Coordinates of C-alpha atoms and ligand atoms in Angstrom, one line a residue:
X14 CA 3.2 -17.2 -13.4
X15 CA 4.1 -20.4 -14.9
X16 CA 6.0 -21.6 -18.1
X17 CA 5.8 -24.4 -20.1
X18 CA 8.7 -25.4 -22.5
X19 CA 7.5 -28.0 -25.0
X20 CA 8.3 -30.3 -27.0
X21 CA 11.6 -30.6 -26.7
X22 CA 14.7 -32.8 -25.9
X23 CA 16.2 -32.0 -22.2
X24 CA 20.1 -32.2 -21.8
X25 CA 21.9 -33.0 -18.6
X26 CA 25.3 -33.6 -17.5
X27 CA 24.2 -37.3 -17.5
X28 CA 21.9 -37.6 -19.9
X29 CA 19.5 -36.6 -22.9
X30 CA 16.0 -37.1 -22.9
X31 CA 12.6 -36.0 -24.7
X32 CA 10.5 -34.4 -22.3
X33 CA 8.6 -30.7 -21.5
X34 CA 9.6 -28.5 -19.0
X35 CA 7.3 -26.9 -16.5
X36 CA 8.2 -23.9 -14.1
X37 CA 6.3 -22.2 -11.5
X38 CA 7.5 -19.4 -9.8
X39 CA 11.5 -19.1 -9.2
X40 CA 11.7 -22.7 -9.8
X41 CA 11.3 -25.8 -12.5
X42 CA 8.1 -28.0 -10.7
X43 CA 7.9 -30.6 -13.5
X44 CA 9.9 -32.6 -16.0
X45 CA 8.4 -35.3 -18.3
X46 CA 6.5 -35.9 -21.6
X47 CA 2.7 -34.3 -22.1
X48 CA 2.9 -31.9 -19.2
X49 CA -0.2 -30.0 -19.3
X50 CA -0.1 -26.3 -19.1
X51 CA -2.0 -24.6 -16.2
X52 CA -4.0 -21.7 -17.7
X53 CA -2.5 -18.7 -18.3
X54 CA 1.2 -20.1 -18.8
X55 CA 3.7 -19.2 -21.1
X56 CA 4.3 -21.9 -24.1
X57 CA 7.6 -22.3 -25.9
X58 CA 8.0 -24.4 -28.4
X59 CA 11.1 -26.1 -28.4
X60 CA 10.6 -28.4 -31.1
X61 CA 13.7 -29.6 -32.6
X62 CA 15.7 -27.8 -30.2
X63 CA 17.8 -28.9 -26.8
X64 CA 16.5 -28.0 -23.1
X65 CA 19.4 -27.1 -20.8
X66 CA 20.6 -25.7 -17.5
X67 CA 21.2 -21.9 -17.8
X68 CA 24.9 -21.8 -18.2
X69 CA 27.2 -20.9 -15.6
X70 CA 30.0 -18.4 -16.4
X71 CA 32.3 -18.8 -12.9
X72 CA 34.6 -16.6 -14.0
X73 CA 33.9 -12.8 -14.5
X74 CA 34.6 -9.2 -13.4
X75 CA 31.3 -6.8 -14.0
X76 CA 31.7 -3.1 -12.4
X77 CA 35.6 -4.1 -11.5
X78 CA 38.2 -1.1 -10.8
X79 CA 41.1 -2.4 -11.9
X80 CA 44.8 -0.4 -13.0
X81 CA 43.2 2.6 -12.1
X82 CA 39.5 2.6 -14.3
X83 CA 36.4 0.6 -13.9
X84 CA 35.1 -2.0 -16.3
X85 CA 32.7 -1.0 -19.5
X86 CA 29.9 -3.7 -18.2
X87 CA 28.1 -3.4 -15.2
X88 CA 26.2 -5.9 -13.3
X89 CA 23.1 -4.7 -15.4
X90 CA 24.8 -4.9 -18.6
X91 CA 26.7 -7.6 -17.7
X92 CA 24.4 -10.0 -16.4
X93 CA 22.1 -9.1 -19.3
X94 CA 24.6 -9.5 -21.6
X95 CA 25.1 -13.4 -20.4
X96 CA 21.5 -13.8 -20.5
X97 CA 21.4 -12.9 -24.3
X98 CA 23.7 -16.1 -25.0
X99 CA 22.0 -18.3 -22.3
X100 CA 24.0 -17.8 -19.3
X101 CA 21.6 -17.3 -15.7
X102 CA 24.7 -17.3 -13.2
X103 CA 27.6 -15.7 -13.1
X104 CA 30.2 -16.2 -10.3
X105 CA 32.2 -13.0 -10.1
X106 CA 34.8 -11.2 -7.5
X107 CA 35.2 -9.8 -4.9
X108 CA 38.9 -7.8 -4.8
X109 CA 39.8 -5.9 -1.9
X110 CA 42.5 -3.5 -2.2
X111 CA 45.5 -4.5 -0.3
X112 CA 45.0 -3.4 3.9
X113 CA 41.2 -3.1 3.0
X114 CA 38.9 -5.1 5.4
X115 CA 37.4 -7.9 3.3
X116 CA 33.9 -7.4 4.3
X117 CA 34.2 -4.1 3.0
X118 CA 34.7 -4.9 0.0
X119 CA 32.4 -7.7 -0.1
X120 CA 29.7 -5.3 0.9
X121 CA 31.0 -2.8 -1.3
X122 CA 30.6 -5.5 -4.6
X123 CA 27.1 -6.6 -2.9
X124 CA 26.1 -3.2 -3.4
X125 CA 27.1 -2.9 -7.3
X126 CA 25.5 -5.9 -8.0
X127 CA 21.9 -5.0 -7.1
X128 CA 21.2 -3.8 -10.3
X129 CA 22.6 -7.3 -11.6
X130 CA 19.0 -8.9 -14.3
X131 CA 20.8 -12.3 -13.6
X132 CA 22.0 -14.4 -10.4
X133 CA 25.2 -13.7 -9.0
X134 CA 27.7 -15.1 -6.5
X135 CA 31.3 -14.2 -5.3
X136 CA 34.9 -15.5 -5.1
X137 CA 36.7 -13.3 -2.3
X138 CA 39.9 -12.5 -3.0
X139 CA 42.6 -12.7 -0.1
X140 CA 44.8 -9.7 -1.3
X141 CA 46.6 -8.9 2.0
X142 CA 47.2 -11.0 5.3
X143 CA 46.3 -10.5 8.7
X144 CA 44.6 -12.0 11.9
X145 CA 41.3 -10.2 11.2
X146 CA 41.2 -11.4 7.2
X147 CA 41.4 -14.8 9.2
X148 CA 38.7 -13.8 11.1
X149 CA 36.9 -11.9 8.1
X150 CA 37.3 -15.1 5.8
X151 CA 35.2 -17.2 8.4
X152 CA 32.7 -14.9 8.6
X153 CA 31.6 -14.8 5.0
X154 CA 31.9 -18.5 4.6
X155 CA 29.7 -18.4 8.2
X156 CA 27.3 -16.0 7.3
X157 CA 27.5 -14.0 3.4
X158 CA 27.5 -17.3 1.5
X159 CA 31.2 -17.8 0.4
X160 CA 32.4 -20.9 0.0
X161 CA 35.4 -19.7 -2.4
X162 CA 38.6 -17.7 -2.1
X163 CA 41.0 -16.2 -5.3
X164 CA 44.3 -15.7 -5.2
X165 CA 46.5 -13.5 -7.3
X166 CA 49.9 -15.4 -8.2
X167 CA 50.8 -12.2 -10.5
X168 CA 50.4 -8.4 -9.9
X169 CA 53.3 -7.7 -8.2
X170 CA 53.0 -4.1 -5.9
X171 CA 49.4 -4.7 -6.3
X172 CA 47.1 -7.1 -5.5
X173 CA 49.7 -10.5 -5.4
X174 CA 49.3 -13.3 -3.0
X175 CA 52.8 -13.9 -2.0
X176 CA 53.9 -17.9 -0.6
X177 CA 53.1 -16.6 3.2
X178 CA 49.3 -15.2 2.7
X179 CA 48.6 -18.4 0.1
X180 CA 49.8 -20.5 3.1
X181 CA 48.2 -19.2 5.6
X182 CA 45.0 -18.6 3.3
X183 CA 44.4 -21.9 2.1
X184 CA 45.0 -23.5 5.5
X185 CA 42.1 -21.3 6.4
X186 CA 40.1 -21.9 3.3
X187 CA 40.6 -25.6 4.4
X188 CA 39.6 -25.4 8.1
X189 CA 36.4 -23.6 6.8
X190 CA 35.3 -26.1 4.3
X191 CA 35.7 -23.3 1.5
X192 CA 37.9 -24.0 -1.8
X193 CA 40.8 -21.9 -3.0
X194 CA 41.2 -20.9 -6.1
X195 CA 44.1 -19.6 -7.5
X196 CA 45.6 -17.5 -10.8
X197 CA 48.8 -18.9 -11.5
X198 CA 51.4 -16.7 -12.9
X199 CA 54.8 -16.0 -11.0
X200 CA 53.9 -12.3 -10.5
X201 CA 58.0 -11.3 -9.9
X202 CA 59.1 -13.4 -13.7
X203 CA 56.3 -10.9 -15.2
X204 CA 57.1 -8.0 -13.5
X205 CA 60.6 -8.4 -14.4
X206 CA 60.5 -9.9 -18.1
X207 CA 58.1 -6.1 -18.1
X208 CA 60.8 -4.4 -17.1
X209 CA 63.2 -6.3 -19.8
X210 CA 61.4 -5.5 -22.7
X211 CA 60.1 -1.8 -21.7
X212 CA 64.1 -1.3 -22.0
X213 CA 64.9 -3.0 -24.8
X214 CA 62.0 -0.6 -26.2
X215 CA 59.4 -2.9 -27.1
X216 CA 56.7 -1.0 -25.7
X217 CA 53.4 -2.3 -28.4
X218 CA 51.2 -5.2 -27.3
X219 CA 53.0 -7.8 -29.0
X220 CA 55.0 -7.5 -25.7
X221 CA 52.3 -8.3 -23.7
X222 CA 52.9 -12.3 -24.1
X223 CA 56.5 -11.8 -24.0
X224 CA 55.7 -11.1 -20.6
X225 CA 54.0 -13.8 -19.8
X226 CA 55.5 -16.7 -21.4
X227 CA 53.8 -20.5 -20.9
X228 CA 56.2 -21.3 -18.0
X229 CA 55.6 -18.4 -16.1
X230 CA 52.2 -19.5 -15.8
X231 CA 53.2 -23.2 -14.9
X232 CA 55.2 -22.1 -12.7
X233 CA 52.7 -20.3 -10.6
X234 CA 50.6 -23.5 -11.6
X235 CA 53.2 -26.2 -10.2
X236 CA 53.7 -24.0 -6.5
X237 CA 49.8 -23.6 -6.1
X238 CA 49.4 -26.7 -6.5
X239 CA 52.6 -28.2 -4.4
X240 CA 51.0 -25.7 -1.6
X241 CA 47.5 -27.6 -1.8
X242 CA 48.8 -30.5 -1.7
X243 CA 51.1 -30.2 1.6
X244 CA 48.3 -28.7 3.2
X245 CA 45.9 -30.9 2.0
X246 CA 43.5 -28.5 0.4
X247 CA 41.2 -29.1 -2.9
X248 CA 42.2 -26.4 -5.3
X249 CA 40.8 -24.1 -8.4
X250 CA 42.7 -23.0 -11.2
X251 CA 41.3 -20.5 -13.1
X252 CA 42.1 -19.7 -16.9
X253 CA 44.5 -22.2 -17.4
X254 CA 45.8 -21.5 -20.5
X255 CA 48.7 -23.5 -21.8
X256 CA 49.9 -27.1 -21.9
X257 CA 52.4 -26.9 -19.1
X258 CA 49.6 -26.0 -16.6
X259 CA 47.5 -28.9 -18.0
X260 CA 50.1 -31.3 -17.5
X261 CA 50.5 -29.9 -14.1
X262 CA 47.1 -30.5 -13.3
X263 CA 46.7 -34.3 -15.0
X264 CA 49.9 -35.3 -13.1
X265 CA 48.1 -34.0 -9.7
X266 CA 45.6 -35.8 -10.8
X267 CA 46.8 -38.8 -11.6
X268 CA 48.5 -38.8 -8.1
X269 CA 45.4 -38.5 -6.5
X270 CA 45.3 -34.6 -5.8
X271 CA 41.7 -32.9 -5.9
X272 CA 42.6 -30.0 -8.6
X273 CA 40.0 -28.3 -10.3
X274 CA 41.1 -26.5 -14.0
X275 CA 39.0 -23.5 -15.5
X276 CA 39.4 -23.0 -19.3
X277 CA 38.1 -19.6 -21.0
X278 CA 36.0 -19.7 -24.2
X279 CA 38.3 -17.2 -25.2
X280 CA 41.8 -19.6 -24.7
X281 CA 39.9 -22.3 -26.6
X282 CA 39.1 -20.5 -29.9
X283 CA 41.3 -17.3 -30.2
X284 CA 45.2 -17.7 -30.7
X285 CA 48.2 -15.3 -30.1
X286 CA 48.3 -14.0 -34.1
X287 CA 46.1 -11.1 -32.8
X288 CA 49.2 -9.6 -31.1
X289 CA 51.0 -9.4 -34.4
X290 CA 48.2 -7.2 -35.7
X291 CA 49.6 -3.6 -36.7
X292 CA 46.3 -1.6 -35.3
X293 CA 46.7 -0.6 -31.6
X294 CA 43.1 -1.1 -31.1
X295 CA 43.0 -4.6 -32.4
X296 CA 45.8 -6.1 -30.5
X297 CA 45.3 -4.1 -27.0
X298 CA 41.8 -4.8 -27.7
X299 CA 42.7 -8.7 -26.6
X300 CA 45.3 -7.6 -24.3
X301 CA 44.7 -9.8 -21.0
X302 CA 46.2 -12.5 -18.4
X303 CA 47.3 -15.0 -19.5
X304 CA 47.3 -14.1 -22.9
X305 CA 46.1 -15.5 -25.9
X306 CA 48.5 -18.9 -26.9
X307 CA 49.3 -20.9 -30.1
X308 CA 47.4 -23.7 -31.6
X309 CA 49.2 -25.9 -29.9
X310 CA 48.1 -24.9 -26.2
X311 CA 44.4 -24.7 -27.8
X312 CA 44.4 -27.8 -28.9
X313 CA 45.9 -29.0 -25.7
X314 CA 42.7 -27.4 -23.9
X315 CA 40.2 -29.2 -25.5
X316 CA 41.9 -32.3 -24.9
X317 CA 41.8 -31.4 -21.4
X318 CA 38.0 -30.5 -21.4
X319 CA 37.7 -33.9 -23.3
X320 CA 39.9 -35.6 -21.2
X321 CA 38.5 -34.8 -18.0
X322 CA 41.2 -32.7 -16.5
X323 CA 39.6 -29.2 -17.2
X324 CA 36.2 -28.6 -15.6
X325 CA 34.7 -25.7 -16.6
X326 CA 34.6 -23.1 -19.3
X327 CA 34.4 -19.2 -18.2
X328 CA 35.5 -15.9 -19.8
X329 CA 37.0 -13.5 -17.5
X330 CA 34.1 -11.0 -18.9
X331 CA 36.4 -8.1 -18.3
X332 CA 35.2 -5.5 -20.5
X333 CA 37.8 -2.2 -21.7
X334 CA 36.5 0.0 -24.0
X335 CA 39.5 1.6 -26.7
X336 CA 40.0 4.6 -25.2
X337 CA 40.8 2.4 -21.8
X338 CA 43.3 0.5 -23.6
X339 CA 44.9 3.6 -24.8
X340 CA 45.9 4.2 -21.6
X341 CA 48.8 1.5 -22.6
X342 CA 49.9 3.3 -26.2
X343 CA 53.5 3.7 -25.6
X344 CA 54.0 1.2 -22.4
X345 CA 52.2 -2.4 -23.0
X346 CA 52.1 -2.8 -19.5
X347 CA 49.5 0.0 -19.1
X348 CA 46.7 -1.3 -21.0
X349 CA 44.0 -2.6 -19.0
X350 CA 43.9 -6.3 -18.5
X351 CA 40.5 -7.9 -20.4
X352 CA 38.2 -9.0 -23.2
X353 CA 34.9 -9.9 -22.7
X354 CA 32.7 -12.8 -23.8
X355 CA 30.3 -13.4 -21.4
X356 CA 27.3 -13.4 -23.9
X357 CA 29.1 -15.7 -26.5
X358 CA 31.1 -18.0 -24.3
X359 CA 28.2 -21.1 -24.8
X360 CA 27.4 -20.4 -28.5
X361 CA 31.3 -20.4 -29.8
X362 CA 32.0 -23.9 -27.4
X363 CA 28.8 -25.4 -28.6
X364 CA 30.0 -24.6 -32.4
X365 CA 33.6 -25.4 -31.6
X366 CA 33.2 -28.2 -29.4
X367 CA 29.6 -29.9 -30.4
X368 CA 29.4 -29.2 -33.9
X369 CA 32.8 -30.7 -34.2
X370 CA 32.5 -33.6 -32.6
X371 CA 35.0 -33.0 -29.2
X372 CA 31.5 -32.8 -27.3
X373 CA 28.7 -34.2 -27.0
X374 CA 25.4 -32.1 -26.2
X375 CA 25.8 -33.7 -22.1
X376 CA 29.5 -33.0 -22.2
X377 CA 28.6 -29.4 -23.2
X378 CA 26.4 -28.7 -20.4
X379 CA 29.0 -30.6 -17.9
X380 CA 31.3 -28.0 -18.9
X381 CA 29.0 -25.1 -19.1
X382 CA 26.9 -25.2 -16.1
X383 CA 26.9 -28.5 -14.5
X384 CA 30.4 -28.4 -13.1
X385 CA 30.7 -25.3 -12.1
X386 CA 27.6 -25.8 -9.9
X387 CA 29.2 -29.1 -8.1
X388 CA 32.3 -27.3 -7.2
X389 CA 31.2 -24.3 -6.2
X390 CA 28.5 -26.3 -4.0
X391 CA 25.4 -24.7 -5.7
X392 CA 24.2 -28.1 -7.3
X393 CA 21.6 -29.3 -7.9
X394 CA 20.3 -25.8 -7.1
X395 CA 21.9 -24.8 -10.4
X396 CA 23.2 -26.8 -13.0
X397 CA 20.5 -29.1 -13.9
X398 CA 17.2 -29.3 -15.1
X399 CA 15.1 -31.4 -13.0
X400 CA 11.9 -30.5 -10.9
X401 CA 13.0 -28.5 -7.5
X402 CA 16.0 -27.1 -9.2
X403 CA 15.8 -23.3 -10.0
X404 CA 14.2 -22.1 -13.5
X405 CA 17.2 -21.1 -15.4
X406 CA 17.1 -23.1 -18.6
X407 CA 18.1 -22.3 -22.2
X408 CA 16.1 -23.4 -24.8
X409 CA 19.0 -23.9 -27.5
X410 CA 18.6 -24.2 -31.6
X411 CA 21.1 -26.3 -32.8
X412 CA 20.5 -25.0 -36.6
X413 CA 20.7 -21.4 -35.7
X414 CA 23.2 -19.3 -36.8
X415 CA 24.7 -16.0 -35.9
X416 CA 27.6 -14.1 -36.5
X417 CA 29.2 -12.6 -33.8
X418 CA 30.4 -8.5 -33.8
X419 CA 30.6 -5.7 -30.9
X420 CA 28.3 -4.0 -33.6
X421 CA 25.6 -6.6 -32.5
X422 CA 26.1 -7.5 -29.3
X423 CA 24.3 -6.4 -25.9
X424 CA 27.4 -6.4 -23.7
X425 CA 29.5 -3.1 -23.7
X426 CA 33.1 -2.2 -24.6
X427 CA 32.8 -1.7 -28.4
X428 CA 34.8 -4.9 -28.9
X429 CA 34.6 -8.8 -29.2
X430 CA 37.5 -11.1 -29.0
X431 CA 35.3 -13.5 -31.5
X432 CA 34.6 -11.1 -34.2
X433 CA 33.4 -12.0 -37.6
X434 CA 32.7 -15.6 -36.0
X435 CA 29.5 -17.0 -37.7
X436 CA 28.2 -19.6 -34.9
X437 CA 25.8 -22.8 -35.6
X438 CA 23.9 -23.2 -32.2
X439 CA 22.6 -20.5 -30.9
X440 CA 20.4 -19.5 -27.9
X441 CA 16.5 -19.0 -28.8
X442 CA 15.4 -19.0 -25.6
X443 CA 16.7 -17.9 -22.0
X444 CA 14.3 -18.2 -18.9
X445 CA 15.9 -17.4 -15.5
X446 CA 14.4 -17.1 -12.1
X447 CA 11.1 -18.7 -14.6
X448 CA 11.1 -15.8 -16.4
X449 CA 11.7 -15.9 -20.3
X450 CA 14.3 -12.7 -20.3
X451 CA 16.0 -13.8 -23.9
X452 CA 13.0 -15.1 -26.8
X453 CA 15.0 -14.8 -30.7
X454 CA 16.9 -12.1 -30.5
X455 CA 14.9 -9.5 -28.3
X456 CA 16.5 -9.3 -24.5
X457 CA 14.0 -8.7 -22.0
X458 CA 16.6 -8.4 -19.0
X459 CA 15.0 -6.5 -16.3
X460 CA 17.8 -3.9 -13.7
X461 CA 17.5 -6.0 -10.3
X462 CA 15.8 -9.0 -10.8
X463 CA 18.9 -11.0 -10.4
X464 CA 19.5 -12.9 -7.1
X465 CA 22.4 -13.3 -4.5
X466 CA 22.9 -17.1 -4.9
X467 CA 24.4 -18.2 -1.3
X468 CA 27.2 -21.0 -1.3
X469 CA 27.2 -23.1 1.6
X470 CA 30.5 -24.4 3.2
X471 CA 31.8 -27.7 1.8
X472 CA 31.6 -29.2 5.7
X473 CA 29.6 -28.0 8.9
X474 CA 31.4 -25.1 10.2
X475 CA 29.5 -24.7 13.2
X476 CA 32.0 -26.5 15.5
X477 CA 35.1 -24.3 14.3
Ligands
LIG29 ZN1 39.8 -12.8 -13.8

């Protein structure tokens, strides 16, 4: 079954260009102007519009148990859910409980996400320390296609990294040719501001960033980073979300370090007003770590997306429905940690970012798909549209408008960090794996057809 998309203008990381777009099978087989379609293919027309990569969301949690309840979105709805705003991949986690084996788990998340419409591939978390998670951490970079390891800074008397297992983990990581990543808050500052505020009897969610002020979060930043760099070790940092971890990052930068910084669509558009808000609903409804940040961390963000010292752009799709978040009515530090965004996270950085001028339509797909896919070693797999790369393009209308609402929305949870958000640029078209699974508004995601996408090592491991 082949598809031709014609007509329209093709947008790299490095470049924009008029040209059609030919797949055949699993995999784009053609990129250049007149392509002829073999009979029986699919046309779009993508007249007018922009050709690009299927995005990559690295960042998500789909089926995730987590304080004791599991995640609205499964890999189905999940997946399907990014496919409905144009993203094909989603890189998502692995969490063992503390003293469970690691490939356990990671069979355990392998097993959830069969039922996934779009490709997957997962981070491992190192939750615990021992001589067989060494040995367990070299088997799935060897042989279950991880070349990627998370670790929790916060979540203290749960599932925290302390200073020993980061050691000892990213030394590993290192001699395995995998990349750590890390989310940086100082996990004993949060525990005990939570214990501070619980007594002075500030229980709602305005507490919640109380909690978790800016330098707890560089702090964790700052140490992660100080770590990588004695041991010599690239490094990840996911949702950074205020200036302090920025400037962390430039300076490490600047000096040479190899530091990777993740910003979420929702850290670049929503700010921490929605705490403030009386209803329960509506501020534990955007109750997650970090938090949501004032204008002037937002603005910092961009300026690091602009700048070159943020990356990529994920969402943390981590999806509580209201009676979830109940669970946290009289104690903040109960509500489930999580928002989603995993089908809007391209349309509100393309309106944010292009439409205002901070990006330009290559820059976009650089942060969307295109960097994600070098770091994480899936490139040019992923991440670009070019014959031999895989079909997972989005066909994108830059006049179209939408306005975003949990009424209207494919992914579950009932709620939508973004709501009442009217978008310019908006998905028409999603093809992944060559199929068209998104065409104007109807979602054609089919249970299972997405893919385990295996990430090779960053250097031979055979001789270790
Ligand atoms: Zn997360």
């Amino acid at each position: 079954m082949a598809t031709l998309i014609r007509g329209g203008t093709v947008v790299n990381a490095d470049r924009a260009f008029r040209a059609d777009v030919l797949c055949e099978g699993d995999k784009i087989v053609a990129v250049g102007p007149d392509l002829q379609a073999p009979a029986g293919a699919e046309i779009i027309d993508a007249g007018g519009q922009y050709v690009m990569p299927g995005g990559i969301d690295p960042h998500t949690h789909m089926n995730l148990p987590f304080m004791g309840t599991v995640t609205q979105d499964d890999f189905f709805t999940g997946t399907a859910a990014g496919l409905a705003g144009g993203t094909t991949t989603i890189i998502d986690f692995v969490i063992p409980s503390p003293q469970q084996p690691l490939l356990e788990a990671y069979h355990q998340w392998r097993g959830w996400a069969e039922k996934a419409a779009g490709d997957y591939t997962f981070h491992v978390a190192i939750t615990w320390w021992s001589d067989q998670v060494h040995e367990d951490m070299g088997t799935l970079v060897r042989n279950h296609g991880v070349n990627s390891f998370k670790h929790f800074m916060a979540y203290k008397n749960a599932i925290m990294a302390d200073d020993e297992t980061l050691v000892k983990s990213f030394r590993r990581a290192l001699e395995l040719g995998a990349i750590p990543t890390v989310h940086a808050e100082n996990g004993e500052l949060v525990y005990q501001l939570q214990q501070d505020l619980l007594r002075q009897g500030i229980t709602g969610p305005r507490a919640h960033p109380l909690s978790r002020p800016p330098a707890v979060e560089a702090e964790a930043a700052n140490r992660a980073i100080a770590i990588a760099n004695v041991l010599n070790t690239p490094l990840y940092i996911v949702h950074v979300s205020c200036k302090e971890s920025l400037d962390a990052i430039t300076r490490a930068r600047a000096a040479g370090q190899r530091v990777y910084g993740e910003a979420l669509a929702g850290h670049l558009i929503v700010d921490d007003s929605v705490y403030d808000h009386p209803d329960f609903d509506f501020a534990a409804g955007h109750v997650m770590s970090p938090p949501f940040r004032s204008r002037e961390h937002q603005k910092a963000l961009w300026q690091g997306l602009q700048g070159g010292n943020l990356h990529t752009t994920a969402t943390d799709h981590c999806t509580f429905c209201a009676e979830q978040k109940a669970a946290g009515r009289n104690d903040f530090t109960k509500i489930p940690n999580g928002c989603g965004g995993v089908e809007d996270r391209m349309a509100v950085i393309w309106d944010e970012g292009v439409n205002s001028g901070k990006l330009t339509p290559s820059e976009f797909v650089r942060v969307t798909s295109a960097n994600a896919a070098q770091i994480f070693n899936i490139y040019p797999r992923k991440g670009l549209v070019a014959a031999g790369s895989d079909a997972d393009i989005v066909v994108w209308d830059p006049e179209g408008t939408r306005t975003i609402s949990a009424k209207t929305q494919f992914a579950k949870g009932g709620f939508n960090v973004f709501e009442g958000r009217a978008v310019k640029g908006i998905p028409s078209t999603t093809v992944a794996a060559g199929k068209v699974v998104f065409h104007r508004g109807e979602l054609r995601a089919v249970e299972g057809a997405g893919r385990h996408i295996d990430r090779p090592a960053f250097a031979p491991v055979s001789a270790r």
